[in-house]
Coordinates of N, CA and C in Angstrom, one line a residue:
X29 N 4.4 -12.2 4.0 CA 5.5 -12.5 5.0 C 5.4 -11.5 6.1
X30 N 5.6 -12.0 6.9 CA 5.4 -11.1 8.5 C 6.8 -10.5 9.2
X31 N 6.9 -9.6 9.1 CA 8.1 -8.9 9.5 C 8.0 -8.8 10.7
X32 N 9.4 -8.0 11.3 CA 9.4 -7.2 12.8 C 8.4 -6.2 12.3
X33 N 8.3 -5.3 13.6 CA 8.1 -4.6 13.5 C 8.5 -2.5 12.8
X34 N 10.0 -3.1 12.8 CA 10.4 -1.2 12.5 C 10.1 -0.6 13.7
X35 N 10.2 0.7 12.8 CA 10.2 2.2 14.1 C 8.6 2.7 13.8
X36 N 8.0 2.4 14.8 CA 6.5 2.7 15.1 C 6.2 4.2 14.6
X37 N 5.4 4.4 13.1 CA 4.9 5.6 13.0 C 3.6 5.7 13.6
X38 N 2.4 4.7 13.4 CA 1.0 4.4 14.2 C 0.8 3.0 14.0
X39 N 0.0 2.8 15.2 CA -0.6 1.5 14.7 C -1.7 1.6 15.3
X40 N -2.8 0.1 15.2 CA -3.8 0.2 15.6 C -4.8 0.8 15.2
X41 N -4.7 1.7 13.6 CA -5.2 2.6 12.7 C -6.6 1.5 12.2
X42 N -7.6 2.5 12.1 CA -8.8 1.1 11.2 C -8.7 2.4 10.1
X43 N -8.2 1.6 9.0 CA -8.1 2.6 7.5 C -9.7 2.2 7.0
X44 N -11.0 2.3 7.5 CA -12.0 1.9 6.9 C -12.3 3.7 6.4
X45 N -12.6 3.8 5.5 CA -12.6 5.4 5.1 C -11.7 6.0 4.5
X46 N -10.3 5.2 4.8 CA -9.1 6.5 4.4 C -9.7 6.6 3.1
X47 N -8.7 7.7 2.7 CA -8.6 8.1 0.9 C -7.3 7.6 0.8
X48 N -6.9 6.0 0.2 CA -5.6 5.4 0.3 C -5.2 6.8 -1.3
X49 N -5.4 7.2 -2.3 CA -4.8 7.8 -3.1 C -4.1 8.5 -2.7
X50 N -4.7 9.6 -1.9 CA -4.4 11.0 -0.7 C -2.9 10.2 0.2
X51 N -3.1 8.9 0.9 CA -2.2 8.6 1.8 C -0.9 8.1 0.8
X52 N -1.1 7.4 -0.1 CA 0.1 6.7 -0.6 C 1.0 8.4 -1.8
X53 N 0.0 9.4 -1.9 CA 0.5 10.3 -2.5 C 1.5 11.3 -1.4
X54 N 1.2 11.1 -0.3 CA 1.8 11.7 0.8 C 2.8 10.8 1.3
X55 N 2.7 10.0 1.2 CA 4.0 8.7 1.6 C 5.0 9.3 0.4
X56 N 4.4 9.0 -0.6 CA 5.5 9.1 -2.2 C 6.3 10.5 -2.1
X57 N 5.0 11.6 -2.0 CA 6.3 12.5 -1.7 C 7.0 13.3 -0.8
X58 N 6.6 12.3 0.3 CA 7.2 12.6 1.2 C 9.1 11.5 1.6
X59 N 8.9 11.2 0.4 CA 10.3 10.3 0.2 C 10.0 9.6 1.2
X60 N 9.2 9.0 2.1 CA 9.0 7.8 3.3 C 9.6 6.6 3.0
X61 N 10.3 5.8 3.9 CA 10.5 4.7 3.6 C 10.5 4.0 4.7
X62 N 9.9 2.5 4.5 CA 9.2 1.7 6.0 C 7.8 1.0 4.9
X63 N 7.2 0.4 5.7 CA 6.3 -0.2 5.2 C 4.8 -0.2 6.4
X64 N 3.8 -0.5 5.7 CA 2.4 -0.4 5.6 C 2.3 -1.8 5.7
X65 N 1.5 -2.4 7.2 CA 1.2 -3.7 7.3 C -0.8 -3.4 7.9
X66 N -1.2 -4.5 7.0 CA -2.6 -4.2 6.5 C -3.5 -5.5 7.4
X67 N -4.1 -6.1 8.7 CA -4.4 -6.9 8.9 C -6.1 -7.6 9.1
X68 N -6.5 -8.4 8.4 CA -7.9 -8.7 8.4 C -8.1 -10.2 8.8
X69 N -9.3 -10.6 9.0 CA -9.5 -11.7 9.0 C -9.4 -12.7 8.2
X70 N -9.6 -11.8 7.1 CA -9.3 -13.2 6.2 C -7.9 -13.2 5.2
X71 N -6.7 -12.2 5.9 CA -5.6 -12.1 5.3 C -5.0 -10.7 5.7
X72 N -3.3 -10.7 5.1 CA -2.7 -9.4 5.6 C -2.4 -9.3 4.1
X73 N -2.1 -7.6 4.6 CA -1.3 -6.8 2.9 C 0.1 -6.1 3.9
X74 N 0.9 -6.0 2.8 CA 1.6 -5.3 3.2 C 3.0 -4.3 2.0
X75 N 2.7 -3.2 2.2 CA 3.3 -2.6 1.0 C 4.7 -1.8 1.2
X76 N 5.5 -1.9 0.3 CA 7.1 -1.5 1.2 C 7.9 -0.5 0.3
X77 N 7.8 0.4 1.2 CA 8.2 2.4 0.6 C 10.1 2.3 0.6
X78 N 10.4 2.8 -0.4 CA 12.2 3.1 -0.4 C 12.2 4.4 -1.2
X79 N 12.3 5.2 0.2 CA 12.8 6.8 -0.7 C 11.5 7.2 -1.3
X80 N 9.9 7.0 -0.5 CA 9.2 7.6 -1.6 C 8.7 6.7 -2.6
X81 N 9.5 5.6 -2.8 CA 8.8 4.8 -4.4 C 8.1 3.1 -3.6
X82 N 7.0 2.9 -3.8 CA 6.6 1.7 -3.5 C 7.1 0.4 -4.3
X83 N 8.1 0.0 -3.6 CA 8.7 -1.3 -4.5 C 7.8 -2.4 -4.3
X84 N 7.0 -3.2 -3.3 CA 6.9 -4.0 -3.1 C 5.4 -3.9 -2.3
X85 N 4.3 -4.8 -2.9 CA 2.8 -4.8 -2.4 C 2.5 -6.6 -2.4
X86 N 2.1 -6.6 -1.3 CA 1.9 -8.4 -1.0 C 0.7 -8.0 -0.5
X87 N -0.4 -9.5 -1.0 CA -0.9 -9.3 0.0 C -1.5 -11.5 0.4
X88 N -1.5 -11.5 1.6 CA -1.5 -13.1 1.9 C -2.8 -13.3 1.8
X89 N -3.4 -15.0 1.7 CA -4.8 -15.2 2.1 C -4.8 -16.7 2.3
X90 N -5.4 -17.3 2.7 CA -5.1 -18.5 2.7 C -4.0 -19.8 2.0
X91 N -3.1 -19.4 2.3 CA -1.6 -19.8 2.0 C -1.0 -19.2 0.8
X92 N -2.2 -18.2 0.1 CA -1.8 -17.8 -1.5 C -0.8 -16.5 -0.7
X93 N -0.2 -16.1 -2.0 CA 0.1 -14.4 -2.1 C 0.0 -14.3 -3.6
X94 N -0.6 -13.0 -3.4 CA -0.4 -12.1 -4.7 C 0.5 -10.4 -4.7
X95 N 0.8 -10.1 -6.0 CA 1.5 -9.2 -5.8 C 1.1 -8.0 -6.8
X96 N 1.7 -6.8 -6.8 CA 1.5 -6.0 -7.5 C 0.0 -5.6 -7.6
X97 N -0.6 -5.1 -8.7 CA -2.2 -4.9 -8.6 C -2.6 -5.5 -8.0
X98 N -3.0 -6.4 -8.2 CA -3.8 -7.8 -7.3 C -3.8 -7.5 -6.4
X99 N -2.5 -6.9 -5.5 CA -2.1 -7.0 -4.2 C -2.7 -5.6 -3.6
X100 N -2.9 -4.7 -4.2 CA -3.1 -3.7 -4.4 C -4.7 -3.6 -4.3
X101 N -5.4 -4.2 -5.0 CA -6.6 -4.2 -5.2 C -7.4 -4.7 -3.4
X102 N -6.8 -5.9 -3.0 CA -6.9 -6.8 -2.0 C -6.7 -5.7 -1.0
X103 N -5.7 -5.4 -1.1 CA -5.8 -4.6 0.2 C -6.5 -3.0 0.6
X104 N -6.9 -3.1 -0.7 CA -7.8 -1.0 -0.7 C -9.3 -2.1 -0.5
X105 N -9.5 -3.2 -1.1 CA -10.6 -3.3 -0.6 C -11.1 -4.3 1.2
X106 N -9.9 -4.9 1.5 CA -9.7 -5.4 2.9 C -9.8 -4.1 3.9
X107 N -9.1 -3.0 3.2 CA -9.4 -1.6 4.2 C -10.9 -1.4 4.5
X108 N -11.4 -1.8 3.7 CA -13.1 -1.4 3.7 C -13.4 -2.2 5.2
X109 N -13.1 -3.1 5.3 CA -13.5 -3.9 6.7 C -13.5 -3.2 7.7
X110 N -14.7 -3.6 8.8 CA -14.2 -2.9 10.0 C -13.6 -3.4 11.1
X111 N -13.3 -4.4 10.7 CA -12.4 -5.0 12.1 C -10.9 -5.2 10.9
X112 N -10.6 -4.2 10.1 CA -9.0 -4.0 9.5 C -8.5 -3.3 10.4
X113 N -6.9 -3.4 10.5 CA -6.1 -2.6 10.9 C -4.8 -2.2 10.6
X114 N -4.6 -0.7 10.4 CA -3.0 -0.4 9.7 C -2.3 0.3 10.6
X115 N -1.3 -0.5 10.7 CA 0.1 -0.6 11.1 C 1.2 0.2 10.6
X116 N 1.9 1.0 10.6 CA 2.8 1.7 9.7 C 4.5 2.2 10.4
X117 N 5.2 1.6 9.7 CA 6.6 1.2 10.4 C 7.3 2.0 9.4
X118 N 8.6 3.0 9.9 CA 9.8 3.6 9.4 C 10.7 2.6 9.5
X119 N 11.4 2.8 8.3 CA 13.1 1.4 8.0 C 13.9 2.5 7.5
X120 N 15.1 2.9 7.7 CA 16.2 2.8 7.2 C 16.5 2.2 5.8
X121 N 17.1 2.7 4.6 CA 16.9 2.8 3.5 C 17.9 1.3 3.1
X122 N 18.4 1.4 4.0 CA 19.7 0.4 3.3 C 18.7 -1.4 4.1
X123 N 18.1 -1.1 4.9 CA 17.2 -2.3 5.4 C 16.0 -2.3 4.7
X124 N 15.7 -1.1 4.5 CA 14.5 -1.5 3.3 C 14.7 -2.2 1.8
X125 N 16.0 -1.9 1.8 CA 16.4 -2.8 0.5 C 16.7 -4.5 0.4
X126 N 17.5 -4.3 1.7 CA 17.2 -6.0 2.5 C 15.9 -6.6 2.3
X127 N 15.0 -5.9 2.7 CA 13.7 -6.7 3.4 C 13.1 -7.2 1.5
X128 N 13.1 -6.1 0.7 CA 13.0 -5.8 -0.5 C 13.0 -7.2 -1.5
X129 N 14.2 -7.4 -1.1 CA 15.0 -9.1 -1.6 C 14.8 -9.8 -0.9
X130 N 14.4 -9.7 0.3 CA 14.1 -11.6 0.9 C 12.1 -11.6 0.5
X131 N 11.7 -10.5 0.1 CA 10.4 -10.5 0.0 C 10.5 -11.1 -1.1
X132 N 10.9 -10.4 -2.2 CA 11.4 -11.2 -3.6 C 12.0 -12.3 -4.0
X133 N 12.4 -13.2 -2.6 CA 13.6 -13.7 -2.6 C 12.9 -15.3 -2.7
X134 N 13.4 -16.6 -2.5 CA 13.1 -17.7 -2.5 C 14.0 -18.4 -1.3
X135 N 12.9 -19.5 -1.1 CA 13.2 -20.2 0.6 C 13.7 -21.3 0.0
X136 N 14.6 -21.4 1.0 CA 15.7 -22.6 0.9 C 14.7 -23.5 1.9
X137 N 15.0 -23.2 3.0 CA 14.1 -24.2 4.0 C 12.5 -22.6 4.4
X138 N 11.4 -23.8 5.0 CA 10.3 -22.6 5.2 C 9.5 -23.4 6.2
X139 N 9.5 -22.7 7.1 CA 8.5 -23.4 8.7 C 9.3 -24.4 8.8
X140 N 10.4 -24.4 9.5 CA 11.3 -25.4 10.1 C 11.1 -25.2 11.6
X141 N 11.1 -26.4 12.5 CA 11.1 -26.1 13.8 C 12.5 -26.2 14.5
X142 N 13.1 -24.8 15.4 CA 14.0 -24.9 15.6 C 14.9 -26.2 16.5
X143 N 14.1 -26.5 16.9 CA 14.6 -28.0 17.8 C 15.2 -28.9 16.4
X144 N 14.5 -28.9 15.9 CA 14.9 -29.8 14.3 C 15.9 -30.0 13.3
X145 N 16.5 -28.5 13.7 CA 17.6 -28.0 12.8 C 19.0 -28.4 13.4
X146 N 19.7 -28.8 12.7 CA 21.0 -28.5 13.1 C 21.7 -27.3 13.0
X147 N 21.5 -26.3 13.7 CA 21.6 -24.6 13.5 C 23.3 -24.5 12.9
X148 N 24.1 -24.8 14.2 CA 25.6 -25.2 13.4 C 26.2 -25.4 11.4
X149 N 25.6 -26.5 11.9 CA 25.7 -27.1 10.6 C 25.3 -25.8 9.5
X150 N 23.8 -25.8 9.6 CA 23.3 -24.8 8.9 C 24.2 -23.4 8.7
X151 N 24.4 -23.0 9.7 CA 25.4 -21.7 9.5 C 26.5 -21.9 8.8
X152 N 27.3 -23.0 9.0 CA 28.5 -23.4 8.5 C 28.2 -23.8 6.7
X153 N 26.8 -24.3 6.3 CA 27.0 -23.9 5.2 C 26.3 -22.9 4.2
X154 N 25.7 -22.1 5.0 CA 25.4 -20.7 4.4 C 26.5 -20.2 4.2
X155 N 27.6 -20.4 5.6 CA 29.0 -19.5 4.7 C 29.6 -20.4 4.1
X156 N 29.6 -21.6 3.7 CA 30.2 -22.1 2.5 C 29.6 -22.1 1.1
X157 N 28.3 -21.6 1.4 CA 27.9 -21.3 0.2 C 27.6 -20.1 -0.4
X158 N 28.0 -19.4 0.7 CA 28.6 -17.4 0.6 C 27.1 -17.4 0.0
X159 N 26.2 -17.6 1.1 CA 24.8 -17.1 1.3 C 24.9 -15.6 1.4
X160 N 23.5 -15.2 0.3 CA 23.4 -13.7 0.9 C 21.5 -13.9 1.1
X161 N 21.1 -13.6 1.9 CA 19.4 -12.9 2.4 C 19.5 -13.4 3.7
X162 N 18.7 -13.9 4.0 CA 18.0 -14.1 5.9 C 17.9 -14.9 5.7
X163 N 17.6 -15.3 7.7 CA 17.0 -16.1 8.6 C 15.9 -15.4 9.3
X164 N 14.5 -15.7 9.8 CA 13.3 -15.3 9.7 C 13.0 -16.3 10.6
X165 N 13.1 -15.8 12.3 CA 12.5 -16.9 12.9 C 11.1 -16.2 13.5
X166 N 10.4 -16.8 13.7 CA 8.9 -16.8 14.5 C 8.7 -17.9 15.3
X167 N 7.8 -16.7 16.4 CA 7.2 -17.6 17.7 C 6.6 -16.9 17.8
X168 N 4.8 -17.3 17.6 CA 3.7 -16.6 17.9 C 3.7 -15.0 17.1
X169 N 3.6 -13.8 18.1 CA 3.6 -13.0 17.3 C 4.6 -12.3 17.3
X170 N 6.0 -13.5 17.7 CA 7.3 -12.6 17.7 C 7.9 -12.8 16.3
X171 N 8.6 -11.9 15.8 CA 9.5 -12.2 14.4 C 11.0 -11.7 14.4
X172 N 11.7 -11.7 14.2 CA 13.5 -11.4 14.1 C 14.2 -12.0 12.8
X173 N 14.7 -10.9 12.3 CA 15.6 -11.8 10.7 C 16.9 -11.1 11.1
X174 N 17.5 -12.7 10.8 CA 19.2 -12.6 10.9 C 19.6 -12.4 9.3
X175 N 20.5 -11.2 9.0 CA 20.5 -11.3 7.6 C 21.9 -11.4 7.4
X176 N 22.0 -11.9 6.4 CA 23.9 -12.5 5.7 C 23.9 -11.9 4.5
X177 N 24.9 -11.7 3.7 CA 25.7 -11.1 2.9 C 27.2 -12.0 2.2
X178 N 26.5 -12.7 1.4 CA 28.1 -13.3 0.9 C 29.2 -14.2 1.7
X179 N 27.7 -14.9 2.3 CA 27.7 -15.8 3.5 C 28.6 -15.3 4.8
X180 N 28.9 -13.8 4.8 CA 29.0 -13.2 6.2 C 27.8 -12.6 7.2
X181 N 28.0 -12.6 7.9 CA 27.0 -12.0 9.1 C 26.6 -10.8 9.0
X182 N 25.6 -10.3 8.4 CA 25.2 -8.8 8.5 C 24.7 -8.1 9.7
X183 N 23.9 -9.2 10.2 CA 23.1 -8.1 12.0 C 21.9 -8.5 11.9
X184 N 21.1 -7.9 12.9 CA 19.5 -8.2 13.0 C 18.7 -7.2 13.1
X185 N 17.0 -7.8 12.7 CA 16.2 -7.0 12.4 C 15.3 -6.8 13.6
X186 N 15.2 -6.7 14.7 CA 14.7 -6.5 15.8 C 12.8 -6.1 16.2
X187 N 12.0 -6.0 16.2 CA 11.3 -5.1 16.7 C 11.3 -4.1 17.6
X188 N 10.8 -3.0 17.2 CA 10.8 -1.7 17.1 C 12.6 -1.1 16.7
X189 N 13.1 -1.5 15.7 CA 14.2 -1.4 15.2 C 14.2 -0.6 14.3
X190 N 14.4 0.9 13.6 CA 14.6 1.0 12.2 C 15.5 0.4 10.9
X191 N 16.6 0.0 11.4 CA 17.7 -0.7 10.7 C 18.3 -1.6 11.4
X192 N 19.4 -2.3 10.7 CA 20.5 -3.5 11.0 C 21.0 -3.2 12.6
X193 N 20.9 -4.1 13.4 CA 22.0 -4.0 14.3 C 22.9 -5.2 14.6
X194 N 24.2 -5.0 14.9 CA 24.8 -6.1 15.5 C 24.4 -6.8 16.6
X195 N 23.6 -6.2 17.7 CA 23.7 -6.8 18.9 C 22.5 -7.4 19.0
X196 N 22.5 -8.2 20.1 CA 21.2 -9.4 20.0 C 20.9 -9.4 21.4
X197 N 20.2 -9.8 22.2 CA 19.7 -10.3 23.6 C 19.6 -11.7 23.9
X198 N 20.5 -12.9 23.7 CA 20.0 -14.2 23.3 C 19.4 -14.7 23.8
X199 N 19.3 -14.0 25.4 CA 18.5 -14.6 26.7 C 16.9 -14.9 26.3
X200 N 16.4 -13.8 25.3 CA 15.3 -13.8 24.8 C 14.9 -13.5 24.3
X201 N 15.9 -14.2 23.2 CA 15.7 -14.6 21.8 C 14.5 -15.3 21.3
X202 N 13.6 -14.9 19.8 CA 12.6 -15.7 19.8 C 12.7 -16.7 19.5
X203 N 13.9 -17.0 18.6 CA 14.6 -18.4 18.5 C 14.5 -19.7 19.4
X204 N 14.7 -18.8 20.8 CA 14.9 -20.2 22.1 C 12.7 -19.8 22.5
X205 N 12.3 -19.4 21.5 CA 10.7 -19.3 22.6 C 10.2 -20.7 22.0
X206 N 9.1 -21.5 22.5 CA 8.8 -22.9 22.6 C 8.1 -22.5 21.0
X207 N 8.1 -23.6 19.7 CA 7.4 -23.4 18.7 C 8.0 -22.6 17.9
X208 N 9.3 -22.1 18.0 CA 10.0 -21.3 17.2 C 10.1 -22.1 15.8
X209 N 9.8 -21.3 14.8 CA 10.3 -21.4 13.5 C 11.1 -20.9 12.7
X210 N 11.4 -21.4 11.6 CA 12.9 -20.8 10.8 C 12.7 -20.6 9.5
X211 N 12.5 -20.1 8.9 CA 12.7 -20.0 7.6 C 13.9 -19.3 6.7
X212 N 14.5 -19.9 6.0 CA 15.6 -19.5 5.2 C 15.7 -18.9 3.4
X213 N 16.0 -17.5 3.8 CA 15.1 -16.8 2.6 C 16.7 -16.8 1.7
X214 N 16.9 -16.6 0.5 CA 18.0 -16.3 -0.6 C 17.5 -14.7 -0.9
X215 N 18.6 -14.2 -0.9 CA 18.1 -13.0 -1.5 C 18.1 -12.7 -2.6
X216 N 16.8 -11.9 -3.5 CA 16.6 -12.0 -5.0 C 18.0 -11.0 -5.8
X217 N 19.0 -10.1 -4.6 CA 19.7 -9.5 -5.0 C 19.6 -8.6 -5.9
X218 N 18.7 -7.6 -5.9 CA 18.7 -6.4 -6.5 C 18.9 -5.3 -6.2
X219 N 19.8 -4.7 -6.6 CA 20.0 -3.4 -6.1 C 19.0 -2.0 -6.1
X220 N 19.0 -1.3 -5.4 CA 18.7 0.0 -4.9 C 18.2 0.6 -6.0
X221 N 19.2 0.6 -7.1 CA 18.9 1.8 -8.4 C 17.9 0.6 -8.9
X222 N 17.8 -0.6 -9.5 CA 16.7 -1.5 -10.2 C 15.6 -1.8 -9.8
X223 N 15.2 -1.4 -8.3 CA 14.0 -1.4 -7.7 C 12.9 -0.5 -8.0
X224 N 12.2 -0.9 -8.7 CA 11.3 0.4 -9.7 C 10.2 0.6 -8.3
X225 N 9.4 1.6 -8.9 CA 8.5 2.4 -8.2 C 7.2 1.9 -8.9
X226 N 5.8 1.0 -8.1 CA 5.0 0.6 -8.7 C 3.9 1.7 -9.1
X227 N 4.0 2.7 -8.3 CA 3.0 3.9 -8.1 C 3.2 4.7 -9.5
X228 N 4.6 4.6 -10.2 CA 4.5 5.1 -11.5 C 4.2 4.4 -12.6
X229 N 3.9 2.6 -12.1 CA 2.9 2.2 -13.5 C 2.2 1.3 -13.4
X230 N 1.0 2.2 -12.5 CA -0.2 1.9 -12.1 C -1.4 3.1 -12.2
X231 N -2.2 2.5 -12.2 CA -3.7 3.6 -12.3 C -4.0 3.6 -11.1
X232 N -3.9 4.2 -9.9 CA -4.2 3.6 -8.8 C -6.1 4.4 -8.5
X233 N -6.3 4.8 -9.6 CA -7.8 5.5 -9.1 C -8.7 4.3 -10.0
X234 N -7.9 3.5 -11.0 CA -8.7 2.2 -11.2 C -9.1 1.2 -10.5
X235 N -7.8 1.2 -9.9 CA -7.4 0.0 -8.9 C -8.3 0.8 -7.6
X236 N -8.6 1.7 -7.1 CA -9.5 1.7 -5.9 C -10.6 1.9 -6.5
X237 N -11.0 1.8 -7.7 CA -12.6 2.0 -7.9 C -12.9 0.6 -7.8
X238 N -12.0 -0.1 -8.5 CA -12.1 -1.7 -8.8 C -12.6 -2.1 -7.2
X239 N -11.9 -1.8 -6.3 CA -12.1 -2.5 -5.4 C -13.3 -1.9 -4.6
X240 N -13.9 -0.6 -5.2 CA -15.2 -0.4 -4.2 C -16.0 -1.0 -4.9
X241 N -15.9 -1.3 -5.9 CA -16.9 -2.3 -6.8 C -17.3 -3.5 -6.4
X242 N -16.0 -4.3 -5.7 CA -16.0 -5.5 -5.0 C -16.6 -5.3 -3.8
X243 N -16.1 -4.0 -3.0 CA -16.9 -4.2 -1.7 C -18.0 -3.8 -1.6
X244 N -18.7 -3.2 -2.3 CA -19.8 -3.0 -3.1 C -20.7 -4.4 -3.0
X245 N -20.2 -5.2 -4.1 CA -20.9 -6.4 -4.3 C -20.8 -7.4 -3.1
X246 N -19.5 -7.3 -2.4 CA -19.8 -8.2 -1.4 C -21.0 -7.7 -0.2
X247 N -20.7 -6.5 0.0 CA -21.9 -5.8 1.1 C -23.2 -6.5 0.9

């Protein structure tokens, strides 16, 4: 799933070399929270820090996702590429938990085109149905999530934003850009304290051997 972007720690990074153990051990205890977006040709990863604990590892490939190891594995060995690149965004803890549950979360509607929608309508029954996750529009390589809460209005996720804000620019909005899409995420609703930490049950010196093995064999 393609986010905004957050609060710019680096980007433009080619991780071909890092020591991902060394980097995710320095994220962990560095309590970091924000997420790691991984991009290659033939797919994106993307892994998501709260307070230090990696809740959440995606990674896409032709219309699949996988998660957890798998996702894990995919993307220490997509690092190996040299046309990869890592991206790395700061969130605000209470939006990292947002983002957390719509990642987790299930689509009501998915690639809607905004001309198509009756937006009205639609809003009017998200709060009748005291919706809680996002709205997730894209155009091109713009993204913005409108997020709700018990079918009230929570704020938006902006690029270069670290957290929620109320205020919006409608003028140009990605919503009104030509080819805008919509997608309508439910939130999986899990709280803060239930969001476990994958880094504490995982082998992760398996999981990068595993994958130099692959890139290994594919070389």
């Amino acid at each position: 799933m393609v986010l905004p972007r957050g609060k710019s720690v680096k980007e433009g990074v080619n991780p071909n070399g890092m020591d991902w153990i060394e980097v995710l051990g320095k994220l962990h205890d560095g309590h970091f929270t924000g997420y790691l977006n991984l991009v290659v040709t033939s797919g994106s990863g993307m892994l998501l820090f709260l307070r230090g604990q990696l809740t959440a590892a995606r990674f896409f490939c032709g219309g699949a996702e996988q998660a957890g190891e798998k996702a894990l594995v995919n993307i220490f060995s997509a690092s190996l590429s040299r046309q990869a690149r890592l991206d790395i965004y700061r969130l605000e803890p209470g939006l990292a938990v947002e983002l957390y549950n719509l990642i987790a979360g299930t689509f009501w509607y998915e690639g809607q085109y905004r001309e198509l929608l009756d937006i009205p309508y639609l809003i009017d029954l998200l709060k009748r149905e005291k919706f809680g996750g996002g709205l997730r529009i894209q155009a091109g390589d713009e993204v913005a999530l409108i997020l709700m809460r018990n079918g009230e209005f929570l704020g938006f996720f902006h690029d270069g934003q670290p957290g929620v804000t109320t205020e919006a620019d409608l003028s140009c909005s990605v919503a009104w850009q030509p080819g805008a899409r919509i997608d309508v995420i439910r939130s999986a609703g899990v709280p803060e304290t239930d969001q476990s930490d994958l880094l504490g049950q995982i082998d992760l010196i398996t999981l990068w051997d595993k994958a130099l093995l692959e890139a290994s064999q594919i070389g």
